[in-house]
Each structure stands twice: as structure tokens, then as C-alpha cells.
PDB file of C-alpha atoms and ligand atoms in Angstrom:
ATOM      1  CA  MET A1152       0.000   0.000   0.000  1.00  0.00           C
ATOM      2  CA  LYS A1153       1.001   3.585  -0.473  1.00  0.00           C
ATOM      3  CA  ILE A1154      -0.797   6.844   0.162  1.00  0.00           C
ATOM      4  CA  GLU A1155      -2.407   7.360  -3.219  1.00  0.00           C
ATOM      5  CA  HIS A1156      -4.069  10.622  -2.268  1.00  0.00           C
ATOM      6  CA  LEU A1157      -5.569  12.744   0.477  1.00  0.00           C
ATOM      7  CA  GLY A1158      -9.135  13.932   0.006  1.00  0.00           C
ATOM      8  CA  ILE A1159      -9.913  17.461   1.178  1.00  0.00           C
ATOM      9  CA  ALA A1160     -13.478  18.740   1.417  1.00  0.00           C
ATOM     10  CA  VAL A1161     -13.902  22.330   0.208  1.00  0.00           C
ATOM     11  CA  LYS A1162     -16.877  24.655  -0.030  1.00  0.00           C
ATOM     12  CA  CYS A1163     -15.947  26.321  -3.289  1.00  0.00           C
ATOM     13  CA  LEU A1164     -13.812  24.417  -5.766  1.00  0.00           C
ATOM     14  CA  SER A1165     -12.913  27.405  -7.929  1.00  0.00           C
ATOM     15  CA  GLN A1166     -11.604  29.343  -4.914  1.00  0.00           C
ATOM     16  CA  SER A1167      -9.768  26.324  -3.556  1.00  0.00           C
ATOM     17  CA  ASP A1168      -8.293  25.514  -6.967  1.00  0.00           C
ATOM     18  CA  ASP A1169      -6.856  28.997  -7.000  1.00  0.00           C
ATOM     19  CA  LEU A1170      -5.513  28.555  -3.469  1.00  0.00           C
ATOM     20  CA  PHE A1171      -3.952  25.124  -4.021  1.00  0.00           C
ATOM     21  CA  ALA A1172      -2.442  26.120  -7.371  1.00  0.00           C
ATOM     22  CA  ARG A1173      -0.666  28.958  -5.542  1.00  0.00           C
ATOM     23  CA  LEU A1174       0.250  26.701  -2.610  1.00  0.00           C
ATOM     24  CA  LEU A1175       1.731  23.958  -4.799  1.00  0.00           C
ATOM     25  CA  GLY A1176       3.036  26.220  -7.538  1.00  0.00           C
ATOM     26  CA  LYS A1177       1.225  24.335 -10.282  1.00  0.00           C
ATOM     27  CA  PRO A1178      -2.309  23.872 -11.553  1.00  0.00           C
ATOM     28  CA  ASN A1179      -4.503  20.811 -11.105  1.00  0.00           C
ATOM     29  CA  TYR A1180      -4.120  18.117 -13.752  1.00  0.00           C
ATOM     30  CA  LYS A1181      -7.733  17.077 -13.777  1.00  0.00           C
ATOM     31  CA  GLN A1182     -11.219  18.123 -12.759  1.00  0.00           C
ATOM     32  CA  GLU A1183     -13.883  15.456 -12.758  1.00  0.00           C
ATOM     33  CA  SER A1184     -17.458  15.043 -11.557  1.00  0.00           C
ATOM     34  CA  VAL A1185     -18.696  11.812 -10.020  1.00  0.00           C
ATOM     35  CA  GLU A1186     -22.426  12.352 -10.366  1.00  0.00           C
ATOM     36  CA  ARG A1187     -23.416   9.209  -8.436  1.00  0.00           C
ATOM     37  CA  GLU A1188     -21.555  10.538  -5.382  1.00  0.00           C
ATOM     38  CA  GLY A1189     -22.710  14.123  -5.885  1.00  0.00           C
ATOM     39  CA  VAL A1190     -19.169  15.412  -5.965  1.00  0.00           C
ATOM     40  CA  THR A1191     -16.843  17.399  -8.190  1.00  0.00           C
ATOM     41  CA  THR A1192     -13.158  16.642  -7.741  1.00  0.00           C
ATOM     42  CA  SER A1193      -9.915  18.359  -8.634  1.00  0.00           C
ATOM     43  CA  PHE A1194      -6.577  16.533  -8.589  1.00  0.00           C
ATOM     44  CA  TYR A1195      -3.044  17.763  -7.936  1.00  0.00           C
ATOM     45  CA  GLU A1196       0.110  15.747  -8.340  1.00  0.00           C
ATOM     46  CA  LEU A1197       2.383  15.787  -5.312  1.00  0.00           C
ATOM     47  CA  GLY A1198       5.379  13.528  -5.801  1.00  0.00           C
ATOM     48  CA  GLU A1199       4.138   9.946  -5.627  1.00  0.00           C
ATOM     49  CA  SER A1200       0.867  11.029  -4.074  1.00  0.00           C
ATOM     50  CA  LYS A1201      -1.964  13.368  -4.967  1.00  0.00           C
ATOM     51  CA  LEU A1202      -4.370  15.780  -3.402  1.00  0.00           C
ATOM     52  CA  GLU A1203      -8.038  15.451  -4.268  1.00  0.00           C
ATOM     53  CA  LEU A1204     -10.238  18.478  -3.591  1.00  0.00           C
ATOM     54  CA  LEU A1205     -13.900  17.576  -3.181  1.00  0.00           C
ATOM     55  CA  GLU A1206     -16.821  19.952  -3.650  1.00  0.00           C
ATOM     56  CA  ALA A1207     -20.455  18.915  -3.229  1.00  0.00           C
ATOM     57  CA  SER A1208     -22.445  19.056  -6.457  1.00  0.00           C
ATOM     58  CA  GLN A1209     -25.701  18.071  -4.735  1.00  0.00           C
ATOM     59  CA  THR A1210     -27.095  19.362  -1.446  1.00  0.00           C
ATOM     60  CA  GLU A1211     -27.680  15.838  -0.086  1.00  0.00           C
ATOM     61  CA  SER A1212     -24.330  14.329  -1.061  1.00  0.00           C
ATOM     62  CA  PRO A1213     -21.942  12.870   1.538  1.00  0.00           C
ATOM     63  CA  ILE A1214     -19.529  15.776   1.007  1.00  0.00           C
ATOM     64  CA  ALA A1215     -22.303  18.318   1.618  1.00  0.00           C
ATOM     65  CA  LYS A1216     -23.143  16.545   4.878  1.00  0.00           C
ATOM     66  CA  PHE A1217     -19.490  16.389   5.876  1.00  0.00           C
ATOM     67  CA  LEU A1218     -19.063  20.141   5.264  1.00  0.00           C
ATOM     68  CA  GLU A1219     -22.194  20.855   7.277  1.00  0.00           C
ATOM     69  CA  LYS A1220     -20.994  18.786  10.237  1.00  0.00           C
ATOM     70  CA  LYS A1221     -17.264  19.382  10.254  1.00  0.00           C
ATOM     71  CA  GLY A1222     -16.502  22.216   7.867  1.00  0.00           C
ATOM     72  CA  GLU A1223     -13.677  22.222   5.351  1.00  0.00           C
ATOM     73  CA  GLY A1224     -10.651  20.000   5.867  1.00  0.00           C
ATOM     74  CA  ILE A1225      -9.212  16.543   5.403  1.00  0.00           C
ATOM     75  CA  HIS A1226     -12.026  14.188   4.453  1.00  0.00           C
ATOM     76  CA  HIS A1227     -10.323  10.887   3.697  1.00  0.00           C
ATOM     77  CA  ILE A1228      -7.018   9.147   3.170  1.00  0.00           C
ATOM     78  CA  ALA A1229      -6.725   6.861   0.162  1.00  0.00           C
ATOM     79  CA  PHE A1230      -4.423   3.860   0.056  1.00  0.00           C
ATOM     80  CA  GLY A1231      -3.454   2.636  -3.377  1.00  0.00           C
ATOM     81  CA  VAL A1232      -3.536  -1.156  -3.697  1.00  0.00           C
ATOM     82  CA  THR A1233      -2.764  -3.440  -6.617  1.00  0.00           C
ATOM     83  CA  ASP A1234      -5.444  -6.049  -5.867  1.00  0.00           C
ATOM     84  CA  LEU A1235      -8.572  -4.521  -4.365  1.00  0.00           C
ATOM     85  CA  LYS A1236     -10.511  -7.799  -3.981  1.00  0.00           C
ATOM     86  CA  THR A1237      -7.672  -9.459  -2.039  1.00  0.00           C
ATOM     87  CA  GLU A1238      -7.262  -6.428   0.245  1.00  0.00           C
ATOM     88  CA  ILE A1239     -11.006  -6.334   0.942  1.00  0.00           C
ATOM     89  CA  GLU A1240     -10.950 -10.006   1.919  1.00  0.00           C
ATOM     90  CA  ARG A1241      -7.844  -9.532   4.063  1.00  0.00           C
ATOM     91  CA  LEU A1242      -9.304  -6.537   5.915  1.00  0.00           C
ATOM     92  CA  LYS A1243     -12.672  -8.221   6.418  1.00  0.00           C
ATOM     93  CA  LYS A1244     -10.862 -11.118   8.103  1.00  0.00           C
ATOM     94  CA  GLU A1245      -9.078  -8.548  10.279  1.00  0.00           C
ATOM     95  CA  GLY A1246     -12.482  -7.314  11.418  1.00  0.00           C
ATOM     96  CA  PHE A1247     -12.670  -4.015   9.529  1.00  0.00           C
ATOM     97  CA  VAL A1248     -16.071  -2.745   8.490  1.00  0.00           C
ATOM     98  CA  PHE A1249     -16.726  -1.385   5.018  1.00  0.00           C
ATOM     99  CA  ILE A1250     -19.289   1.221   4.035  1.00  0.00           C
ATOM    100  CA  SER A1251     -19.827  -0.956   0.992  1.00  0.00           C
ATOM    101  CA  GLU A1252     -17.763  -4.014   0.080  1.00  0.00           C
ATOM    102  CA  GLU A1253     -18.609  -3.671  -3.591  1.00  0.00           C
ATOM    103  CA  PRO A1254     -15.923  -1.700  -5.505  1.00  0.00           C
ATOM    104  CA  LYS A1255     -17.357   1.315  -7.347  1.00  0.00           C
ATOM    105  CA  ASP A1256     -16.090   3.576 -10.085  1.00  0.00           C
ATOM    106  CA  GLY A1257     -14.320   6.522  -8.496  1.00  0.00           C
ATOM    107  CA  ALA A1258     -12.672   9.605  -9.936  1.00  0.00           C
ATOM    108  CA  ASP A1259      -9.318   9.500 -11.736  1.00  0.00           C
ATOM    109  CA  ASN A1260      -9.810   6.064 -13.331  1.00  0.00           C
ATOM    110  CA  LYS A1261     -10.036   4.147 -10.069  1.00  0.00           C
ATOM    111  CA  LEU A1262     -12.079   1.387  -8.489  1.00  0.00           C
ATOM    112  CA  VAL A1263     -12.739   2.376  -4.893  1.00  0.00           C
ATOM    113  CA  VAL A1264     -14.186   1.138  -1.593  1.00  0.00           C
ATOM    114  CA  PHE A1265     -14.439   2.942   1.728  1.00  0.00           C
ATOM    115  CA  LEU A1266     -13.884   1.554   5.211  1.00  0.00           C
ATOM    116  CA  HIS A1267     -16.237   2.748   7.900  1.00  0.00           C
ATOM    117  CA  PRO A1268     -14.529   5.367  10.104  1.00  0.00           C
ATOM    118  CA  LYS A1269     -15.926   3.561  13.156  1.00  0.00           C
ATOM    119  CA  SER A1270     -13.427   0.767  12.568  1.00  0.00           C
ATOM    120  CA  THR A1271     -10.464   3.007  11.673  1.00  0.00           C
ATOM    121  CA  ASN A1272     -10.100   5.474  14.568  1.00  0.00           C
ATOM    122  CA  GLY A1273     -12.467   7.981  13.014  1.00  0.00           C
ATOM    123  CA  VAL A1274     -10.505   8.237   9.764  1.00  0.00           C
ATOM    124  CA  LEU A1275     -12.407   7.643   6.554  1.00  0.00           C
ATOM    125  CA  VAL A1276     -10.156   5.275   4.591  1.00  0.00           C
ATOM    126  CA  GLU A1277     -10.500   4.717   0.863  1.00  0.00           C
ATOM    127  CA  LEU A1278      -8.862   1.805  -0.909  1.00  0.00           C
ATOM    128  CA  CYS A1279      -8.312   2.375  -4.592  1.00  0.00           C
ATOM    129  CA  GLN A1280      -6.979   0.417  -7.497  1.00  0.00           C
ATOM    130  CA  GLU A1281      -6.111   1.698 -10.944  1.00  0.00           C
ATOM    131  CA  LYS A1282      -8.726   0.429 -13.391  1.00  0.00           C
ATOM    132  CA  PRO A1283      -7.361  -1.945 -15.987  1.00  0.00           C
ATOM    133  CA  GLN A1284      -6.788  -0.237 -19.328  1.00  0.00           C
ATOM    134  CA  LYS A1285      -9.662  -0.825 -21.685  1.00  0.00           C
ATOM    135  CA  VAL A1286      -8.685  -2.912 -24.663  1.00  0.00           C
ATOM    136  CA  LEU A1287      -9.878  -1.140 -27.790  1.00  0.00           C
TER     137      LEU A1287
HETATM  138 ZN1   ZN B 754     -10.474   9.843  -2.840  1.00  0.00          ZN
END
């Protein structure tokens, strides 16, 4: 595992894009909406890892609720794995609880699952795996 990215919840993506571009000295490399999750994301490369800014695109989305409860800040930590299914099985045996055990399409060409923060010291943990390249 490695830290693939940190997810940061923000109220206004355009303002935060401006801020993080100045902070990191370079622009984002991608902006992408995940409609199913009600979120718009913006990605920054940071060495081997990335930052993912998350803005709610729907008032009832998980990010909107997070912002309401906790305000802006670190939302989740994402571990990059090479074999998502095997890691899910391993962690289930270790007693970890998943929000959903079924991998879903995430932003930035990833399959993702989330562990429930109750079982990870209050930290929302995402596991993500690069999606296999589509054969054309
Ligand atoms: Zn993420």
C-alpha cells in the first residue's frame, strides 16, 4: 500500500483551486465530476501522491453533509492497492467494516471502496486500485 491521495473537502472548488495552485506552484491536472456521489473533484500531483479536492455538487451528497458537520478540511485518506478484492478479503478477516464491500467507479480512473470510520479510529479510509486499461 502507499498513500495514493488525500481527500480534502472544500466549499468552493474554484476558490480552492486557485488557493492550491498557488500553494503547490502548479495547476490541477484534472477536474472530474462523479455524479453518483454528488461530488466534483480536482486533482493535484504531489510527488508519488496526490491531493483530491472535493466539492459537493448536490445538497444531499456525503460531502455536503461532511461540510455541514465538520466544515472544510481533510475528508479521507486513500491507500493505493494493486489487488482490491484481495485487500477487501484480508481486511474483512481482520475485522474491519466497510461502508460498501462492492468496488465502485471513483474519480481518476479508479475502483474504490471505503472503510467505515468507526473501525479506523475515526478516519475515513479509501482503498483504490487503478482500473485496468480498456482494450480497444
Ligand atoms: Zn479519494
